[in-house]
mmCIF file of C-alpha atoms and ligand atoms in Angstrom:
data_model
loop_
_atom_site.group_PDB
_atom_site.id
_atom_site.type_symbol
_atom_site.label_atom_id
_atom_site.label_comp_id
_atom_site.label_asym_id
_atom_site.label_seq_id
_atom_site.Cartn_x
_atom_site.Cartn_y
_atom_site.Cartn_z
ATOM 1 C CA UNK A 29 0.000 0.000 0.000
ATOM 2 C CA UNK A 30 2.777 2.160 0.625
ATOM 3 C CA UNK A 31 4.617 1.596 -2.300
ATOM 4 C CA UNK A 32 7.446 -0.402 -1.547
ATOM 5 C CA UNK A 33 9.004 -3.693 -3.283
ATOM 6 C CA UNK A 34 9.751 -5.373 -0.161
ATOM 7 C CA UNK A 35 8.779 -5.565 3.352
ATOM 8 C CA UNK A 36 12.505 -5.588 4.408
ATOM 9 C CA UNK A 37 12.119 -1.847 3.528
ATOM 10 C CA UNK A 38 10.613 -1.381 7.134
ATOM 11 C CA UNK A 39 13.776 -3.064 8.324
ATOM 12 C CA UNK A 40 16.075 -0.412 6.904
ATOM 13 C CA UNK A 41 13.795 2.051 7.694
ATOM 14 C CA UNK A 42 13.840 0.744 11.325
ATOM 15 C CA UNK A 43 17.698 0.825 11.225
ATOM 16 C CA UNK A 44 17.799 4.475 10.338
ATOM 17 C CA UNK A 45 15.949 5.163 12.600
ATOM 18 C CA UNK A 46 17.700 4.138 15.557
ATOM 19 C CA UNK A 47 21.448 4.683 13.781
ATOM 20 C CA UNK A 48 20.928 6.970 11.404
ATOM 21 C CA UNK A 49 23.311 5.528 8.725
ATOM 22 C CA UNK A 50 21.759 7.637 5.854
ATOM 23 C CA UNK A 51 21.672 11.128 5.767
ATOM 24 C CA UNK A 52 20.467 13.608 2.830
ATOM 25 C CA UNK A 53 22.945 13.509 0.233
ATOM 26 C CA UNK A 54 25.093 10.449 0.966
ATOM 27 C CA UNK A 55 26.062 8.517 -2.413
ATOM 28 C CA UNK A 56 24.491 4.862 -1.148
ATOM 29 C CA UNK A 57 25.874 1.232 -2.448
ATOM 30 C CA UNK A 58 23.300 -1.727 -2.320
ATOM 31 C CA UNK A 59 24.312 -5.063 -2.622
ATOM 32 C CA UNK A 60 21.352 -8.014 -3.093
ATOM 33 C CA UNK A 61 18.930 -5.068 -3.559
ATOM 34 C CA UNK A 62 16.590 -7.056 -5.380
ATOM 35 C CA UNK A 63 13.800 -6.079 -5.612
ATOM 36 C CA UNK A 64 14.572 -2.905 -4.532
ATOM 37 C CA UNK A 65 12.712 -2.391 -1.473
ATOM 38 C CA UNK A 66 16.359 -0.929 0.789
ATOM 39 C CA UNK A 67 16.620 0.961 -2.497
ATOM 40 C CA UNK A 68 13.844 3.242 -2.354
ATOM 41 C CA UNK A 69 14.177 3.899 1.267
ATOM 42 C CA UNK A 70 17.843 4.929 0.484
ATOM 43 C CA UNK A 71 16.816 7.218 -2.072
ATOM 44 C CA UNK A 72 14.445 8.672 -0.110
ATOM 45 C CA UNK A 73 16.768 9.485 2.999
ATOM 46 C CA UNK A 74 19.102 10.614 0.571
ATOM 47 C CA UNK A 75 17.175 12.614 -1.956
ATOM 48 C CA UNK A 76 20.438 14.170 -3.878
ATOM 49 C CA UNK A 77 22.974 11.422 -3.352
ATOM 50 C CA UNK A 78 24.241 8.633 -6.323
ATOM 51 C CA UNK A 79 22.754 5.219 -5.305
ATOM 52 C CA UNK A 80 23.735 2.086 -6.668
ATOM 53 C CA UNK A 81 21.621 -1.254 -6.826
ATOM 54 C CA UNK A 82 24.066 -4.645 -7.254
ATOM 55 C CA UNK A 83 21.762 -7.793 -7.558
ATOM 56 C CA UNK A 84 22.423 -11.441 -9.227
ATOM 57 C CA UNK A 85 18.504 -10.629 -10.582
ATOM 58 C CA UNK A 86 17.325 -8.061 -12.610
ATOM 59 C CA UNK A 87 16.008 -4.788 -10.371
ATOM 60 C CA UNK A 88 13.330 -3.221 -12.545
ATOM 61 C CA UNK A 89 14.128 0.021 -13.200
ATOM 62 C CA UNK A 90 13.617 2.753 -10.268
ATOM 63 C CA UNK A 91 13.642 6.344 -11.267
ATOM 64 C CA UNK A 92 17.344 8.348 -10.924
ATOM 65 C CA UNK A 93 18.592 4.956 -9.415
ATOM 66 C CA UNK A 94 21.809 3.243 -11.141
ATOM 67 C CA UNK A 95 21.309 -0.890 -11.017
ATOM 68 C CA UNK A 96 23.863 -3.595 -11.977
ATOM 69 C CA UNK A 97 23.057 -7.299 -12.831
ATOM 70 C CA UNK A 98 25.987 -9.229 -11.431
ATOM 71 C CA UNK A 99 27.473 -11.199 -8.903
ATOM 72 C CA UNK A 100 29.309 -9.175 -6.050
ATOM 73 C CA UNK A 101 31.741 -12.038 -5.492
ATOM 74 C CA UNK A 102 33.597 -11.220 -9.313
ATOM 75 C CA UNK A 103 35.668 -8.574 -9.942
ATOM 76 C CA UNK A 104 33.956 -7.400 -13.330
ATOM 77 C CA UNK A 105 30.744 -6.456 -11.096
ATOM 78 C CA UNK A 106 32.953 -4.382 -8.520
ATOM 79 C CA UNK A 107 34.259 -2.987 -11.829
ATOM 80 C CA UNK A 108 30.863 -1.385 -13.140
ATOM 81 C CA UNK A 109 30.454 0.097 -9.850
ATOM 82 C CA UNK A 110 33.539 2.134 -9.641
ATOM 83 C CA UNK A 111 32.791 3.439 -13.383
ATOM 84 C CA UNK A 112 29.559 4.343 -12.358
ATOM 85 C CA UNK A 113 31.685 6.302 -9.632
ATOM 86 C CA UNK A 114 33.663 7.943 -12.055
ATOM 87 C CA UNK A 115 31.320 9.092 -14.456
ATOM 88 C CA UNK A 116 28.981 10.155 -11.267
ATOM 89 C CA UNK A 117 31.568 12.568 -9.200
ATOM 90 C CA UNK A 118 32.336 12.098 -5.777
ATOM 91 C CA UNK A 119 29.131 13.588 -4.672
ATOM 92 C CA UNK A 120 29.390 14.401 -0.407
ATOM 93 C CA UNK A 121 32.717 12.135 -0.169
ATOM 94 C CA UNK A 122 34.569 14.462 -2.114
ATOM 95 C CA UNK A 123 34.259 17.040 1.026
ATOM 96 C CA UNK A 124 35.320 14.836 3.257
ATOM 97 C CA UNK A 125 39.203 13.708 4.100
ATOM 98 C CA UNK A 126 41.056 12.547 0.998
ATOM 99 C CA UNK A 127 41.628 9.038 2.473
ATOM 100 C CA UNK A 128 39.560 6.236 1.324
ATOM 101 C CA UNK A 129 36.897 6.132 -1.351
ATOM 102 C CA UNK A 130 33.799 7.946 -2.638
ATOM 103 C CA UNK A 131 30.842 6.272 -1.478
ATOM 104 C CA UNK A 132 29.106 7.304 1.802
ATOM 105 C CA UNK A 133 26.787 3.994 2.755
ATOM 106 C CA UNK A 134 27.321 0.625 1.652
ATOM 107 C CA UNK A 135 24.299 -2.116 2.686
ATOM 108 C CA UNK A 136 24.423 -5.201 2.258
ATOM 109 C CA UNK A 137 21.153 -7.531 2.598
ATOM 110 C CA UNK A 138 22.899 -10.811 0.340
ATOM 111 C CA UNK A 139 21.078 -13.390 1.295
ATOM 112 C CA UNK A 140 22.196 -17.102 0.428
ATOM 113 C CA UNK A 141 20.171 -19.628 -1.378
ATOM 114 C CA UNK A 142 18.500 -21.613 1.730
ATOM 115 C CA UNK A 143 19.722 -24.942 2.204
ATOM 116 C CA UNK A 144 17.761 -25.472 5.234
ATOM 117 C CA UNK A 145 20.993 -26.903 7.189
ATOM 118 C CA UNK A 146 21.651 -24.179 9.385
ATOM 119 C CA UNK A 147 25.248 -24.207 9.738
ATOM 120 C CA UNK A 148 25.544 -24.395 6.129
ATOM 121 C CA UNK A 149 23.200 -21.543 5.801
ATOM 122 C CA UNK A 150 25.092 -19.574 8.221
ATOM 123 C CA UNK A 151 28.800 -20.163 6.925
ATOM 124 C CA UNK A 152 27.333 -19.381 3.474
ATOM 125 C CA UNK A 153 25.672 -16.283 4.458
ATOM 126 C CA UNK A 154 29.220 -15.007 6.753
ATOM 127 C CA UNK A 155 31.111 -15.602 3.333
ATOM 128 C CA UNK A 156 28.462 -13.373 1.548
ATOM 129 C CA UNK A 157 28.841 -10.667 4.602
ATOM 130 C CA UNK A 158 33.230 -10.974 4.174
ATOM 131 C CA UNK A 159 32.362 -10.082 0.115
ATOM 132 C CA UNK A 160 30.314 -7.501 0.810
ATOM 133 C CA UNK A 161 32.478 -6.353 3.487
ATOM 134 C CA UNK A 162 35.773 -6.124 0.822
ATOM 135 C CA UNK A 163 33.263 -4.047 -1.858
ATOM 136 C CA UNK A 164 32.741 -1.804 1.177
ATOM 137 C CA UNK A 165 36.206 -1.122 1.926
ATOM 138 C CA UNK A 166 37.107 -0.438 -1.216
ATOM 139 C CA UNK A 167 34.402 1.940 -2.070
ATOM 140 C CA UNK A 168 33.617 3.653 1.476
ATOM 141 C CA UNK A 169 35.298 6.706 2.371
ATOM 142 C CA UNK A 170 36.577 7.658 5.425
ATOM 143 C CA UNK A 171 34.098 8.277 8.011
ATOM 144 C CA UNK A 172 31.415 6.035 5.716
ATOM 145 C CA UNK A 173 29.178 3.757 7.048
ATOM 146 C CA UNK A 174 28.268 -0.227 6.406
ATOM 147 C CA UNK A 175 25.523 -1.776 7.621
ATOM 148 C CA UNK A 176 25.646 -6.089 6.579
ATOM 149 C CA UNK A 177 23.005 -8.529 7.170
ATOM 150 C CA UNK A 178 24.073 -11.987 8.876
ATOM 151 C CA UNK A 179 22.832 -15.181 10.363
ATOM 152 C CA UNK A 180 23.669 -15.411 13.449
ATOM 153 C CA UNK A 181 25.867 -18.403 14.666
ATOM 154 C CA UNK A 182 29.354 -19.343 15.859
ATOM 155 C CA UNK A 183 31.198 -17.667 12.728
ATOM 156 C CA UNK A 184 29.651 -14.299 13.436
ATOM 157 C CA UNK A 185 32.316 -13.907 16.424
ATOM 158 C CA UNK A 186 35.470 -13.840 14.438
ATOM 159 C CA UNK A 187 33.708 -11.540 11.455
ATOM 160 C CA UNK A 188 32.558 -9.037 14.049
ATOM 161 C CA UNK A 189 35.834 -8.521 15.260
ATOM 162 C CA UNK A 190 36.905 -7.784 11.805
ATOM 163 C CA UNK A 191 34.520 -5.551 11.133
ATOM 164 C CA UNK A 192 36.096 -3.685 15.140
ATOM 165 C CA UNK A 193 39.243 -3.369 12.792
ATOM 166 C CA UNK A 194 37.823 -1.532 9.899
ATOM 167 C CA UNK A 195 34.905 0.867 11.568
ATOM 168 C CA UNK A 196 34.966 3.472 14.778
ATOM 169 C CA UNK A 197 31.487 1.715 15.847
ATOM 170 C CA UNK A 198 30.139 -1.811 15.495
ATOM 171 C CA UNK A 199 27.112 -2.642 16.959
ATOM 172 C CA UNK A 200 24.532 -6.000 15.412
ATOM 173 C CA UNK A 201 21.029 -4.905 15.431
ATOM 174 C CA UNK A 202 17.783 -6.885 15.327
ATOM 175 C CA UNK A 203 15.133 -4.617 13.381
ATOM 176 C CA UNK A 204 11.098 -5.218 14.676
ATOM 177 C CA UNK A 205 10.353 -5.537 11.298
ATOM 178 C CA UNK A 206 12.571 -8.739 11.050
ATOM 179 C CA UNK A 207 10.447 -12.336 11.336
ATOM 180 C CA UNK A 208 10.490 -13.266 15.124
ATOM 181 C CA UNK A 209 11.929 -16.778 14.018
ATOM 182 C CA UNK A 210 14.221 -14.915 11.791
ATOM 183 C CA UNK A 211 17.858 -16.220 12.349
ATOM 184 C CA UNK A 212 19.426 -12.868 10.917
ATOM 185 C CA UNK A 213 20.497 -9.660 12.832
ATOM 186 C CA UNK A 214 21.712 -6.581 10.681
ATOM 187 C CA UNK A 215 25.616 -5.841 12.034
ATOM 188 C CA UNK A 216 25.554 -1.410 11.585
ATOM 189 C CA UNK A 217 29.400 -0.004 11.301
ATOM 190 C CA UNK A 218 29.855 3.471 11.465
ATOM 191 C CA UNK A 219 32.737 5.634 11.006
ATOM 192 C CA UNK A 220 34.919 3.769 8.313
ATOM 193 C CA UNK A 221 38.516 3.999 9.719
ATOM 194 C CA UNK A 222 41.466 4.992 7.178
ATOM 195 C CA UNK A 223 44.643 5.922 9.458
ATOM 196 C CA UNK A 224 47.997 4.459 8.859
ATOM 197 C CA UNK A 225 48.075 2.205 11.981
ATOM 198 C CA UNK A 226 45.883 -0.484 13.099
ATOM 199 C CA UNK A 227 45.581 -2.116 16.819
ATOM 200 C CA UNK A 228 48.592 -3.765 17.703
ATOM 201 C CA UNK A 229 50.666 -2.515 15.062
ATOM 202 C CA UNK A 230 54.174 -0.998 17.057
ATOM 203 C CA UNK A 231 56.894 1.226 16.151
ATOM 204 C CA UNK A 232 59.109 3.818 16.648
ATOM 205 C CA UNK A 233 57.850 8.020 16.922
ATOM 206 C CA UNK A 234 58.878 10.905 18.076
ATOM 207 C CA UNK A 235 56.955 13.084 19.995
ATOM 208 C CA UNK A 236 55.719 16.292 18.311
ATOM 209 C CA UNK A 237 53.229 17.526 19.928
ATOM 210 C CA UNK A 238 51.485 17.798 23.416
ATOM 211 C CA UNK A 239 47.685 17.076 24.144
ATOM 212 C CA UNK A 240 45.332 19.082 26.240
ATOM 213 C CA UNK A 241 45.894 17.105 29.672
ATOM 214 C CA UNK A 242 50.174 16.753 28.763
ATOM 215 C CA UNK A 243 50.046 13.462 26.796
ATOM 216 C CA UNK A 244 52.822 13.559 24.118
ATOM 217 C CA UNK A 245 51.282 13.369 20.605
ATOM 218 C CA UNK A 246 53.346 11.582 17.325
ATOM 219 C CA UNK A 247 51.905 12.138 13.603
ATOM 220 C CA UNK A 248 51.847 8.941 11.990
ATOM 221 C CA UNK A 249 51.445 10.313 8.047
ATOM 222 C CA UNK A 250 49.551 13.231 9.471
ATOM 223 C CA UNK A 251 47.390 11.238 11.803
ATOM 224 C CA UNK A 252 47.565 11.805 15.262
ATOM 225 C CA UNK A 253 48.393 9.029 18.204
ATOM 226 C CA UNK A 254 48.603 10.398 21.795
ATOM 227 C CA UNK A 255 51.131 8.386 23.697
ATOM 228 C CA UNK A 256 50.243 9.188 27.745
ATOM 229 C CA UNK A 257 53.766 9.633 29.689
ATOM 230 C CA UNK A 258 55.792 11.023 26.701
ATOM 231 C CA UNK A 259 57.176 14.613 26.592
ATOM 232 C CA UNK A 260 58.139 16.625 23.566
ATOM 233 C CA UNK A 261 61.157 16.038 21.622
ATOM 234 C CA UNK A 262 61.746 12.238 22.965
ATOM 235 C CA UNK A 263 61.821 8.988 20.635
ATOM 236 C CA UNK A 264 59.464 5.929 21.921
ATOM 237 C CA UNK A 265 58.741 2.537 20.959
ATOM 238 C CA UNK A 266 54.711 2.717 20.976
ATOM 239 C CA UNK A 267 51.816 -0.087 20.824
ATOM 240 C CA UNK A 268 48.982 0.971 19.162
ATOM 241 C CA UNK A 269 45.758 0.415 21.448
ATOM 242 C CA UNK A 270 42.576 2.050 20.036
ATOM 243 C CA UNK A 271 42.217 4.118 16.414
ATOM 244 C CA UNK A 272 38.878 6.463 16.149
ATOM 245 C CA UNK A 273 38.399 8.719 12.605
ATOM 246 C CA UNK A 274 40.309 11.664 14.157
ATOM 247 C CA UNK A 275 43.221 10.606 16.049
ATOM 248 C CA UNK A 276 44.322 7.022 17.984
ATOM 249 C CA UNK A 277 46.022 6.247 21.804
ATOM 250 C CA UNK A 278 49.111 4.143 21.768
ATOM 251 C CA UNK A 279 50.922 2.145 24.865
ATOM 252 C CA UNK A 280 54.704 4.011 25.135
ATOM 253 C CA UNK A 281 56.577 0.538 25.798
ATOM 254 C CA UNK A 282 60.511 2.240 26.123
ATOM 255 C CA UNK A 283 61.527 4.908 25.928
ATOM 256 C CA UNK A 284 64.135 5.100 23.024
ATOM 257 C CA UNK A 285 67.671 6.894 24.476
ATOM 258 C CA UNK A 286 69.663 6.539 21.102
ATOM 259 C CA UNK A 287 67.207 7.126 17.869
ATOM 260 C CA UNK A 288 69.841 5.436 15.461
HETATM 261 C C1 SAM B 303 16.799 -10.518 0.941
HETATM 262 S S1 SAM B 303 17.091 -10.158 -0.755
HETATM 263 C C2 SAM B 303 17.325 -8.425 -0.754
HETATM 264 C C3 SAM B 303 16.071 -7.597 -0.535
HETATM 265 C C4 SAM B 303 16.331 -6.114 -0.735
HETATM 266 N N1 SAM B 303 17.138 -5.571 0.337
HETATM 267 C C5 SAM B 303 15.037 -5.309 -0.809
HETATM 268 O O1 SAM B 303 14.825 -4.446 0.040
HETATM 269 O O2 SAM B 303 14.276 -5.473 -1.755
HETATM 270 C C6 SAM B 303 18.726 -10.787 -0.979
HETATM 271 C C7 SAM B 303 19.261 -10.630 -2.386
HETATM 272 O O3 SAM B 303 20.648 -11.010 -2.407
HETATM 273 C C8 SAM B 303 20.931 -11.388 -3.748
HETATM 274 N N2 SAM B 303 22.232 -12.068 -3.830
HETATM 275 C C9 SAM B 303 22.621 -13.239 -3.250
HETATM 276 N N3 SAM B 303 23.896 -13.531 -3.575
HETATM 277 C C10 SAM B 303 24.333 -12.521 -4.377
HETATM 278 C C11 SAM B 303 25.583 -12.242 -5.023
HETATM 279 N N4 SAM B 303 26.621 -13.080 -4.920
HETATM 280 N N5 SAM B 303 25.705 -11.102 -5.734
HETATM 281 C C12 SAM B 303 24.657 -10.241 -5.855
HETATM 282 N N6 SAM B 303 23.450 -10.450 -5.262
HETATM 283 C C13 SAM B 303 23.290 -11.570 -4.543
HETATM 284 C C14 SAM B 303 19.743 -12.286 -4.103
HETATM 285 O O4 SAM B 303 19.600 -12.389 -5.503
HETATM 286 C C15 SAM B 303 18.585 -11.528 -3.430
HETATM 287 O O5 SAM B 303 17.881 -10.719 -4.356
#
């Protein structure tokens, strides 16, 4: 009655609503948009941004919305949506930092082909998520956000930590408007990271800067990592411990006497 292809329109209506992922203007990817239910919601929240539909099936045609027949596991179909890219601009991304790509929202709502054995089903549908989730980092810029639909199960542990690597916020959601007896929960990242360093990585800085409260700051390639207990001037062998969009803390672990 309301006009949309799919019911699972309420669900990314519902996920909006409590994280807004879309705002007006964001250039939105859809992969498994068929029928193209996620993809009139997007364009509404959007109004002026690009969106792209990626489906195995044919989307029938949806007024000012770009749609690709292909499979989002083969390289040619990532292809067509970067030339769509090109010949669109960079539309809000372009304002944002230089690092990382053009698109603002990338959703993902692959479903497998139901086997009925659930751990089959579930493997299937976390290799779906991980193929989704490369397109996404490849396209997203930095700050851009990635919401992925998965079943939930035991290999939802080890993808969700993955997904901690890549995005300032993770958080899985479970929309009203999914079944009750629905095995799926919609995983929402915000905040696509792009520095230099991720957790764990360590190495050598020198401290360039000081923070508000005295903590010694290094640039790694222009971003900032405060390193509590270092002072201006000295060398240190850091840890990294968390990265957000704007600047990252790292562990000092010695202090280094003799740089060379
Ligand atoms: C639940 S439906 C998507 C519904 C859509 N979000 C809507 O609102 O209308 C899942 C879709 O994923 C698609 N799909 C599954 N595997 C795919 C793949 N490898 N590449 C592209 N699409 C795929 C299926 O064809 C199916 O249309």
């Amino acid at each position: 009655m309301e006009g949309y292809r799919s019911r699972a329109s309420y669900k990314l209506k519902q996920i909006n609503e409590h994280h807004m992922v879309i705002e007006k203007g964001d250039s939105v990817v859809d992969i498994g948009a068929a029928p193209g239910g996620w993809l009139q919601v997007a364009n509404e929240l959007s109004k002026t941004g690009v969106i792209i539909g990626v489906d195995l099936q044919k989307i029938k045609p949806l007024e000012g919305i770009f749609t690709i027949r292909g499979d989002i596991t083969k390289e040619k179909t990532k292809q067509k949506i970067r030339s769509i890219l090109e010949e669109q601009g960079n539309g809000k991304a372009e304002k944002k930092e230089k690092r990382g790509g053009r698109i603002d929202v990338v959703l993902s709502d692959l479903a497998p082909n139901i086997t009925g054995e659930y751990s089959l089903d579930q493997a299937r549908s976390i290799y779906l998520c991980r193929e989704a989730l490369e397109c996404a980092l490849s396209i997203l810029c930095h700050g851009g956000n990635f919401v992925v639909k998965a079943f939930y199960g035991t290999d939802i542990k080890e993808f969700l930590e993955d997904l901690r690597k890549e995005f300032e916020n993770v958080k899985v959601y479970n929309p009203r408007a999914s079944r009750k007896e629905s095995a799926e929960v919609y995983v929402v990242c915000k905040g696509r990271l792009t520095a230099p360093v991720k957790v764990g990585d360590q190495m050598i800085v020198e401290i360039v800067g000081e923070g508000k409260r005295g903590d010694g700051i290094a640039s790694i390639q222009g971003y900032n990592v405060f390193v509590p207990g270092s002072e201006l001037g000295e060398f240190w062998d850091i840890k990294i411990e968390e990265v957000r969009l704007k600047f990252g803390f790292a562990k000092g672990m010695n202090k280094v006497e003799n740089k060379d």
